[in-house]
Short mmCIF file of N, CA and C and ligand atoms in Angstrom, two decimals:
data_model
loop_
_atom_site.label_atom_id
_atom_site.label_comp_id
_atom_site.label_asym_id
_atom_site.label_seq_id
_atom_site.Cartn_x
_atom_site.Cartn_y
_atom_site.Cartn_z
N UNK A 1 103.97 71.19 94.68
CA UNK A 1 102.73 71.74 94.17
C UNK A 1 101.79 70.66 93.77
N UNK A 2 100.55 70.78 94.15
CA UNK A 2 99.53 69.82 93.67
C UNK A 2 98.19 70.47 93.53
N UNK A 3 97.33 69.83 92.70
CA UNK A 3 96.00 70.44 92.40
C UNK A 3 94.96 69.39 92.77
N UNK A 4 93.86 69.81 93.41
CA UNK A 4 92.67 69.02 93.66
C UNK A 4 91.52 69.62 92.96
N UNK A 5 90.54 68.74 92.55
CA UNK A 5 89.35 69.28 91.98
C UNK A 5 88.17 68.96 92.91
N UNK A 6 87.39 69.94 93.19
CA UNK A 6 86.21 69.72 94.04
C UNK A 6 84.99 70.02 93.12
N UNK A 7 83.86 69.36 93.47
CA UNK A 7 82.69 69.50 92.62
C UNK A 7 81.47 70.11 93.34
N UNK A 8 81.71 70.57 94.58
CA UNK A 8 80.59 71.21 95.29
C UNK A 8 81.24 72.03 96.45
N UNK A 9 80.49 72.99 97.05
CA UNK A 9 80.91 73.75 98.18
C UNK A 9 81.31 72.79 99.32
N UNK A 10 80.59 71.69 99.48
CA UNK A 10 80.87 70.78 100.60
C UNK A 10 82.22 70.11 100.35
N UNK A 11 82.56 69.79 99.13
CA UNK A 11 83.85 69.18 98.91
C UNK A 11 85.02 70.19 99.18
N UNK A 12 84.76 71.42 98.79
CA UNK A 12 85.83 72.45 99.13
C UNK A 12 85.96 72.61 100.64
N UNK A 13 84.81 72.59 101.35
CA UNK A 13 84.88 72.72 102.81
C UNK A 13 85.61 71.51 103.38
N UNK A 14 85.40 70.35 102.83
CA UNK A 14 86.05 69.21 103.34
C UNK A 14 87.56 69.25 103.11
N UNK A 15 87.98 69.75 101.97
CA UNK A 15 89.35 69.86 101.70
C UNK A 15 90.02 70.88 102.68
N UNK A 16 89.31 71.95 102.93
CA UNK A 16 89.82 72.99 103.87
C UNK A 16 90.02 72.41 105.26
N UNK A 17 89.03 71.50 105.58
CA UNK A 17 89.13 70.82 106.92
C UNK A 17 90.37 69.94 106.96
N UNK A 18 90.70 69.27 105.91
CA UNK A 18 91.94 68.44 105.87
C UNK A 18 93.17 69.34 106.06
N UNK A 19 93.12 70.54 105.46
CA UNK A 19 94.20 71.42 105.58
C UNK A 19 94.31 71.88 107.07
N UNK A 20 93.16 72.15 107.68
CA UNK A 20 93.09 72.54 109.02
C UNK A 20 93.65 71.51 109.97
N UNK A 21 93.50 70.23 109.61
CA UNK A 21 94.04 69.10 110.48
C UNK A 21 95.55 69.04 110.38
N UNK A 22 96.14 69.54 109.26
CA UNK A 22 97.58 69.37 109.10
C UNK A 22 98.39 70.69 109.34
N UNK A 23 97.71 71.79 109.26
CA UNK A 23 98.43 73.03 109.27
C UNK A 23 99.16 73.30 110.60
N UNK A 24 100.23 73.99 110.60
CA UNK A 24 101.03 74.17 111.84
C UNK A 24 100.99 75.68 112.22
N UNK A 25 101.13 75.91 113.54
CA UNK A 25 101.24 77.23 114.03
C UNK A 25 102.29 78.04 113.30
N UNK A 26 102.03 79.28 113.02
CA UNK A 26 103.06 80.08 112.40
C UNK A 26 102.97 80.02 110.90
N UNK A 27 101.95 79.36 110.35
CA UNK A 27 101.81 79.30 108.92
C UNK A 27 101.11 80.47 108.28
N UNK A 28 101.68 81.05 107.19
CA UNK A 28 100.99 82.06 106.45
C UNK A 28 100.38 81.47 105.19
N UNK A 29 99.07 81.53 105.06
CA UNK A 29 98.42 80.91 103.92
C UNK A 29 97.74 82.02 103.13
N UNK A 30 98.15 82.07 101.85
CA UNK A 30 97.55 83.13 100.96
C UNK A 30 96.50 82.50 100.04
N UNK A 31 95.37 83.11 99.95
CA UNK A 31 94.29 82.50 99.10
C UNK A 31 94.00 83.39 97.91
N UNK A 32 94.25 82.88 96.77
CA UNK A 32 94.06 83.60 95.54
C UNK A 32 92.81 83.08 94.78
N UNK A 33 92.23 83.88 93.98
CA UNK A 33 91.09 83.42 93.14
C UNK A 33 90.08 84.59 92.98
N UNK A 34 89.37 84.50 91.90
CA UNK A 34 88.36 85.56 91.60
C UNK A 34 87.24 85.63 92.65
N UNK A 35 86.50 86.70 92.49
CA UNK A 35 85.29 86.85 93.33
C UNK A 35 84.38 85.63 93.09
N UNK A 36 83.97 85.02 94.20
CA UNK A 36 83.09 83.90 94.06
C UNK A 36 83.74 82.57 93.82
N UNK A 37 85.10 82.56 93.91
CA UNK A 37 85.76 81.32 93.68
C UNK A 37 85.58 80.33 94.82
N UNK A 38 85.58 80.89 96.07
CA UNK A 38 85.36 80.01 97.23
C UNK A 38 86.42 80.28 98.32
N UNK A 39 87.04 81.46 98.26
CA UNK A 39 88.10 81.78 99.27
C UNK A 39 87.54 81.83 100.70
N UNK A 40 86.43 82.57 100.82
CA UNK A 40 85.91 82.79 102.13
C UNK A 40 85.32 81.46 102.68
N UNK A 41 84.69 80.77 101.78
CA UNK A 41 84.23 79.40 102.25
C UNK A 41 85.33 78.55 102.76
N UNK A 42 86.40 78.55 102.05
CA UNK A 42 87.63 77.81 102.46
C UNK A 42 88.08 78.26 103.87
N UNK A 43 88.19 79.57 104.05
CA UNK A 43 88.66 80.12 105.37
C UNK A 43 87.66 79.68 106.50
N UNK A 44 86.37 79.75 106.19
CA UNK A 44 85.39 79.39 107.20
C UNK A 44 85.56 78.04 107.65
N UNK A 45 85.71 77.12 106.70
CA UNK A 45 85.87 75.66 107.07
C UNK A 45 87.20 75.45 107.85
N UNK A 46 88.24 76.09 107.31
CA UNK A 46 89.55 76.01 108.01
C UNK A 46 89.47 76.52 109.43
N UNK A 47 88.83 77.64 109.61
CA UNK A 47 88.79 78.33 110.96
C UNK A 47 87.90 77.38 111.91
N UNK A 48 86.86 76.86 111.44
CA UNK A 48 86.03 76.00 112.30
C UNK A 48 86.78 74.74 112.67
N UNK A 49 87.60 74.18 111.76
CA UNK A 49 88.42 73.03 112.03
C UNK A 49 89.43 73.41 113.14
N UNK A 50 89.93 74.63 113.12
CA UNK A 50 90.93 75.04 114.09
C UNK A 50 90.26 75.46 115.44
N UNK A 51 88.98 75.33 115.50
CA UNK A 51 88.25 75.54 116.76
C UNK A 51 87.60 76.87 116.93
N UNK A 52 87.53 77.66 115.85
CA UNK A 52 86.83 78.93 115.98
C UNK A 52 85.35 78.60 115.97
N UNK A 53 84.71 79.15 117.04
CA UNK A 53 83.18 78.93 117.14
C UNK A 53 82.50 80.14 116.57
N UNK A 54 81.29 79.98 116.13
CA UNK A 54 80.48 81.09 115.63
C UNK A 54 80.85 81.49 114.19
N UNK A 55 80.39 82.64 113.81
CA UNK A 55 80.43 82.98 112.46
C UNK A 55 81.82 83.52 112.04
N UNK A 56 82.26 83.09 110.85
CA UNK A 56 83.49 83.61 110.22
C UNK A 56 83.06 84.29 108.91
N UNK A 57 83.29 85.58 108.90
CA UNK A 57 83.00 86.32 107.63
C UNK A 57 84.18 86.93 107.09
N UNK A 58 84.12 87.28 105.77
CA UNK A 58 85.21 87.96 105.17
C UNK A 58 85.30 89.38 105.71
N UNK A 59 86.48 89.80 106.09
CA UNK A 59 86.57 91.10 106.67
C UNK A 59 86.59 92.23 105.59
N UNK A 60 85.42 92.48 105.07
CA UNK A 60 85.29 93.37 103.90
C UNK A 60 85.60 94.80 104.28
N UNK A 61 85.08 95.31 105.40
CA UNK A 61 85.25 96.70 105.70
C UNK A 61 86.45 96.97 106.56
N UNK A 62 86.69 96.08 107.49
CA UNK A 62 87.83 96.38 108.42
C UNK A 62 89.12 95.70 107.95
N UNK A 63 89.06 94.93 106.88
CA UNK A 63 90.20 94.27 106.25
C UNK A 63 90.85 93.14 107.05
N UNK A 64 90.55 93.11 108.38
CA UNK A 64 91.17 92.03 109.18
C UNK A 64 90.19 91.60 110.32
N UNK A 65 90.14 90.31 110.50
CA UNK A 65 89.46 89.76 111.65
C UNK A 65 90.43 88.93 112.38
N UNK A 66 90.39 89.02 113.73
CA UNK A 66 91.30 88.18 114.52
C UNK A 66 90.41 87.28 115.38
N UNK A 67 90.59 86.00 115.25
CA UNK A 67 89.94 85.05 116.07
C UNK A 67 91.03 84.34 116.97
N UNK A 68 90.63 83.51 117.82
CA UNK A 68 91.61 82.86 118.67
C UNK A 68 92.40 81.94 117.70
N UNK A 69 93.71 82.24 117.62
CA UNK A 69 94.61 81.34 116.92
C UNK A 69 94.60 81.52 115.41
N UNK A 70 93.83 82.42 114.87
CA UNK A 70 93.76 82.65 113.44
C UNK A 70 93.50 84.11 113.17
N UNK A 71 94.25 84.67 112.20
CA UNK A 71 94.10 86.04 111.80
C UNK A 71 93.79 86.04 110.32
N UNK A 72 92.67 86.68 110.00
CA UNK A 72 92.12 86.59 108.62
C UNK A 72 92.11 88.03 107.96
N UNK A 73 92.89 88.16 106.92
CA UNK A 73 92.94 89.36 106.18
C UNK A 73 92.21 89.18 104.85
N UNK A 74 91.52 90.29 104.36
CA UNK A 74 91.02 90.31 103.00
C UNK A 74 91.37 91.65 102.43
N UNK A 75 92.27 91.59 101.45
CA UNK A 75 92.86 92.80 100.97
C UNK A 75 92.12 93.52 99.75
N UNK A 76 90.95 92.96 99.45
CA UNK A 76 90.14 93.38 98.33
C UNK A 76 90.01 94.89 98.16
N UNK A 77 89.66 95.51 99.33
CA UNK A 77 89.40 96.99 99.23
C UNK A 77 90.64 97.89 99.48
N UNK A 78 91.76 97.19 99.74
CA UNK A 78 92.96 97.97 99.95
C UNK A 78 93.47 98.60 98.66
N UNK A 79 93.77 99.90 98.72
CA UNK A 79 94.15 100.56 97.48
C UNK A 79 95.67 100.75 97.32
N UNK A 80 96.36 100.98 98.42
CA UNK A 80 97.81 101.14 98.28
C UNK A 80 98.53 100.30 99.28
N UNK A 81 99.74 99.89 98.97
CA UNK A 81 100.43 99.02 99.86
C UNK A 81 100.85 99.70 101.17
N UNK A 82 100.90 101.03 101.20
CA UNK A 82 101.16 101.76 102.44
C UNK A 82 100.11 101.43 103.48
N UNK A 83 98.93 101.21 103.01
CA UNK A 83 97.82 100.88 103.98
C UNK A 83 98.02 99.67 104.78
N UNK A 84 98.82 98.72 104.19
CA UNK A 84 99.17 97.53 104.89
C UNK A 84 99.82 97.82 106.25
N UNK A 85 100.67 98.80 106.21
CA UNK A 85 101.34 99.20 107.46
C UNK A 85 100.34 99.76 108.50
N UNK A 86 99.42 100.55 107.92
CA UNK A 86 98.39 101.18 108.82
C UNK A 86 97.54 100.08 109.54
N UNK A 87 97.21 99.05 108.83
CA UNK A 87 96.37 98.03 109.51
C UNK A 87 97.14 97.00 110.27
N UNK A 88 98.44 97.21 110.42
CA UNK A 88 99.24 96.30 111.28
C UNK A 88 99.64 95.00 110.58
N UNK A 89 99.51 94.98 109.32
CA UNK A 89 99.73 93.75 108.55
C UNK A 89 100.99 93.06 108.91
N UNK A 90 102.10 93.82 108.96
CA UNK A 90 103.40 93.20 109.13
C UNK A 90 103.62 92.62 110.54
N UNK A 91 102.94 93.31 111.49
CA UNK A 91 103.03 92.75 112.88
C UNK A 91 102.47 91.37 113.02
N UNK A 92 101.46 91.12 112.17
CA UNK A 92 100.83 89.78 112.16
C UNK A 92 101.55 88.75 111.32
N UNK A 93 102.18 89.24 110.23
CA UNK A 93 102.67 88.31 109.26
C UNK A 93 104.17 88.02 109.42
N UNK A 94 104.94 88.95 110.08
CA UNK A 94 106.42 88.73 110.14
C UNK A 94 106.82 87.59 110.96
N UNK A 95 106.13 87.48 112.11
CA UNK A 95 106.48 86.32 113.01
C UNK A 95 105.21 85.83 113.65
N UNK A 96 104.36 85.22 112.82
CA UNK A 96 103.00 84.84 113.19
C UNK A 96 102.96 83.82 114.33
N UNK A 97 102.06 84.05 115.30
CA UNK A 97 101.94 83.10 116.38
C UNK A 97 100.97 81.97 116.07
N UNK A 98 99.84 82.35 115.49
CA UNK A 98 98.86 81.27 115.08
C UNK A 98 98.97 81.11 113.60
N UNK A 99 97.78 81.01 112.94
CA UNK A 99 97.73 80.88 111.56
C UNK A 99 97.31 82.24 110.95
N UNK A 100 97.94 82.66 109.85
CA UNK A 100 97.49 83.90 109.18
C UNK A 100 96.97 83.49 107.83
N UNK A 101 95.76 83.95 107.51
CA UNK A 101 95.16 83.70 106.22
C UNK A 101 94.97 84.99 105.53
N UNK A 102 95.40 85.08 104.25
CA UNK A 102 95.26 86.38 103.54
C UNK A 102 94.55 86.14 102.24
N UNK A 103 93.31 86.70 102.17
CA UNK A 103 92.62 86.65 100.90
C UNK A 103 93.01 87.82 100.03
N UNK A 104 93.05 87.67 98.75
CA UNK A 104 93.49 88.71 97.80
C UNK A 104 94.92 89.07 97.95
N UNK A 105 95.73 88.10 98.38
CA UNK A 105 97.19 88.34 98.59
C UNK A 105 97.86 88.76 97.24
N UNK A 106 97.33 88.31 96.17
CA UNK A 106 97.93 88.56 94.81
C UNK A 106 97.81 90.04 94.42
N UNK A 107 97.02 90.84 95.15
CA UNK A 107 97.00 92.26 94.84
C UNK A 107 98.38 92.97 95.15
N UNK A 108 98.98 92.43 96.19
CA UNK A 108 100.28 92.98 96.66
C UNK A 108 101.34 91.94 96.87
N UNK A 109 101.69 91.19 95.77
CA UNK A 109 102.55 90.08 96.03
C UNK A 109 103.92 90.41 96.58
N UNK A 110 104.39 91.59 96.32
CA UNK A 110 105.72 92.09 96.71
C UNK A 110 105.71 92.36 98.27
N UNK A 111 104.52 92.47 98.86
CA UNK A 111 104.42 92.79 100.31
C UNK A 111 104.12 91.51 101.17
N UNK A 112 103.94 90.42 100.47
CA UNK A 112 103.65 89.16 101.24
C UNK A 112 104.96 88.60 101.80
N UNK A 113 104.85 87.73 102.85
CA UNK A 113 106.01 87.12 103.38
C UNK A 113 106.73 86.29 102.35
N UNK A 114 108.02 86.27 102.36
CA UNK A 114 108.77 85.52 101.34
C UNK A 114 108.44 84.10 101.33
N UNK A 115 108.22 83.55 102.52
CA UNK A 115 107.84 82.15 102.68
C UNK A 115 106.34 82.10 102.96
N UNK A 116 105.65 81.41 102.14
CA UNK A 116 104.18 81.30 102.32
C UNK A 116 103.56 80.09 101.57
N UNK A 117 102.45 79.72 102.06
CA UNK A 117 101.65 78.64 101.33
C UNK A 117 100.68 79.45 100.48
N UNK A 118 100.58 79.10 99.17
CA UNK A 118 99.60 79.67 98.33
C UNK A 118 98.57 78.74 97.89
N UNK A 119 97.33 79.10 98.14
CA UNK A 119 96.21 78.21 97.69
C UNK A 119 95.41 79.02 96.65
N UNK A 120 95.44 78.49 95.43
CA UNK A 120 94.73 79.21 94.33
C UNK A 120 93.45 78.50 93.94
N UNK A 121 92.39 79.11 93.95
CA UNK A 121 91.09 78.46 93.59
C UNK A 121 90.63 79.00 92.26
N UNK A 122 90.43 78.11 91.30
CA UNK A 122 89.95 78.52 90.01
C UNK A 122 88.64 77.76 89.61
N UNK A 123 87.74 78.54 89.07
CA UNK A 123 86.46 77.87 88.61
C UNK A 123 86.82 77.05 87.36
N UNK A 124 86.17 75.85 87.35
CA UNK A 124 86.35 75.10 86.10
C UNK A 124 85.22 75.46 85.20
N UNK A 125 85.13 74.85 84.03
CA UNK A 125 84.16 75.26 83.00
C UNK A 125 82.73 74.97 83.47
N UNK A 126 82.57 73.90 84.14
CA UNK A 126 81.20 73.64 84.67
C UNK A 126 81.07 74.33 86.03
N UNK A 127 79.89 74.93 86.23
CA UNK A 127 79.62 75.87 87.41
C UNK A 127 80.19 75.54 88.76
N UNK A 128 79.95 74.35 89.29
CA UNK A 128 80.35 74.11 90.66
C UNK A 128 81.72 73.46 90.83
N UNK A 129 82.44 73.27 89.74
CA UNK A 129 83.74 72.63 89.84
C UNK A 129 84.76 73.73 90.17
N UNK A 130 85.72 73.32 90.99
CA UNK A 130 86.88 74.18 91.35
C UNK A 130 88.19 73.40 91.27
N UNK A 131 89.18 74.04 90.69
CA UNK A 131 90.57 73.47 90.71
C UNK A 131 91.32 74.23 91.84
N UNK A 132 91.81 73.51 92.75
CA UNK A 132 92.46 74.19 93.91
C UNK A 132 93.93 73.74 94.01
N UNK A 133 94.83 74.64 93.79
CA UNK A 133 96.22 74.34 93.75
C UNK A 133 96.94 74.78 95.00
N UNK A 134 97.76 73.92 95.57
CA UNK A 134 98.50 74.22 96.76
C UNK A 134 99.99 74.31 96.42
N UNK A 135 100.63 75.42 96.80
CA UNK A 135 102.08 75.50 96.49
C UNK A 135 102.79 76.23 97.63
N UNK A 136 104.11 75.98 97.72
CA UNK A 136 104.94 76.68 98.65
C UNK A 136 105.76 77.71 97.95
N UNK A 137 105.74 78.94 98.41
CA UNK A 137 106.64 79.94 97.91
C UNK A 137 107.84 79.93 98.92
N UNK A 138 108.99 79.73 98.40
CA UNK A 138 110.12 79.60 99.34
C UNK A 138 110.27 78.11 99.81
N UNK A 139 111.36 77.92 100.58
CA UNK A 139 111.64 76.57 101.07
C UNK A 139 110.77 76.06 102.19
N UNK A 140 110.44 77.01 103.09
CA UNK A 140 109.92 76.54 104.39
C UNK A 140 108.81 75.63 104.41
N UNK A 141 107.82 75.82 103.46
CA UNK A 141 106.56 75.01 103.45
C UNK A 141 106.62 73.84 102.43
N UNK A 142 107.76 73.62 101.82
CA UNK A 142 107.74 72.57 100.77
C UNK A 142 107.43 71.19 101.43
N UNK A 143 107.99 70.86 102.55
CA UNK A 143 107.73 69.59 103.19
C UNK A 143 106.22 69.52 103.60
N UNK A 144 105.73 70.55 104.12
CA UNK A 144 104.27 70.67 104.42
C UNK A 144 103.37 70.38 103.27
N UNK A 145 103.74 70.91 102.10
CA UNK A 145 102.97 70.67 100.90
C UNK A 145 102.92 69.22 100.49
N UNK A 146 104.08 68.65 100.59
CA UNK A 146 104.16 67.20 100.26
C UNK A 146 103.34 66.39 101.19
N UNK A 147 103.46 66.63 102.49
CA UNK A 147 102.68 65.88 103.58
C UNK A 147 101.19 66.09 103.24
N UNK A 148 100.82 67.36 102.96
CA UNK A 148 99.48 67.58 102.77
C UNK A 148 98.90 66.82 101.55
N UNK A 149 99.74 66.78 100.54
CA UNK A 149 99.31 66.06 99.30
C UNK A 149 98.99 64.59 99.64
N UNK A 150 99.86 63.96 100.34
CA UNK A 150 99.66 62.52 100.72
C UNK A 150 98.42 62.36 101.55
N UNK A 151 98.28 63.32 102.57
CA UNK A 151 97.16 63.25 103.46
C UNK A 151 95.85 63.38 102.71
N UNK A 152 95.81 64.32 101.75
CA UNK A 152 94.53 64.61 101.02
C UNK A 152 94.24 63.34 100.17
N UNK A 153 95.20 62.80 99.51
CA UNK A 153 94.88 61.61 98.66
C UNK A 153 94.51 60.39 99.49
N UNK A 154 95.10 60.23 100.69
CA UNK A 154 94.68 59.14 101.52
C UNK A 154 93.30 59.39 102.14
N UNK A 155 92.85 60.60 102.20
CA UNK A 155 91.56 60.90 102.87
C UNK A 155 90.45 60.93 101.90
N UNK A 156 90.61 60.59 100.64
CA UNK A 156 89.57 60.61 99.63
C UNK A 156 88.50 59.63 99.85
P1 ADP B 1 85.15 84.34 97.43
O1 ADP B 1 85.48 84.58 98.91
O2 ADP B 1 86.31 83.72 96.69
O3 ADP B 1 84.64 85.60 96.80
P2 ADP B 1 82.94 82.76 98.49
O4 ADP B 1 83.61 81.72 99.31
O5 ADP B 1 82.35 83.93 99.23
O6 ADP B 1 84.03 83.27 97.36
O7 ADP B 1 81.75 82.17 97.61
C1 ADP B 1 81.90 81.01 96.77
C2 ADP B 1 80.50 80.67 96.26
O8 ADP B 1 80.66 79.63 95.29
C3 ADP B 1 79.62 80.14 97.32
O9 ADP B 1 78.33 80.61 97.11
C4 ADP B 1 79.67 78.64 97.18
O10 ADP B 1 78.42 78.01 97.52
C5 ADP B 1 79.79 78.55 95.57
N1 ADP B 1 80.42 77.31 95.10
C6 ADP B 1 79.94 76.47 94.21
N2 ADP B 1 80.71 75.42 93.97
C7 ADP B 1 81.77 75.56 94.84
C8 ADP B 1 83.00 74.79 95.06
N3 ADP B 1 83.23 73.63 94.35
N4 ADP B 1 83.84 75.22 95.96
C9 ADP B 1 83.60 76.40 96.60
N5 ADP B 1 82.51 77.20 96.44
C10 ADP B 1 81.63 76.79 95.54
MG1 MG B 2 85.67 86.37 100.00
#
């Protein structure tokens, strides 16, 4: 587990770009943090780094957007965990082909894949600062988190 501090939206976007350079196919990445923390900004930069062209928006009404190689969920408006089945959540997360990004994953932690990368964005006391923590839940992504930590520090 490690934490980075960013001081502007651009710095958060750059950090997400570094993640995009290192992330592997089949990774499930959960994004936690309050409204306005910077989750969507993070996904946008990650998706563009992975080659998604055009606009990346938070799937507010349809709950899920699928781009080439990346599937983006935002569970903010989901009321019950049964709805996850209705939107095909498990088909995408159980054996993901590309990258799966899930905003508001902490609403239904018990329904998330046992092995996942968790990125938690927290506002710091001064307005534009963010503390961004990367962690692996389960064994699978522990090595990835370590590699990412070195990569991020070397890229500063
Ligand atoms: P969320 O999806 O978590 O609700 P958004 O990504 O939609 O949040 O919005 C984050 C907002 O915070 C943007 O308007 C962005 O410009 C602003 N912001 C200010 N400082 C930062 C920072 N360091 N990192 C990310 N976003 C920041
Ligand atoms: Mg959002």
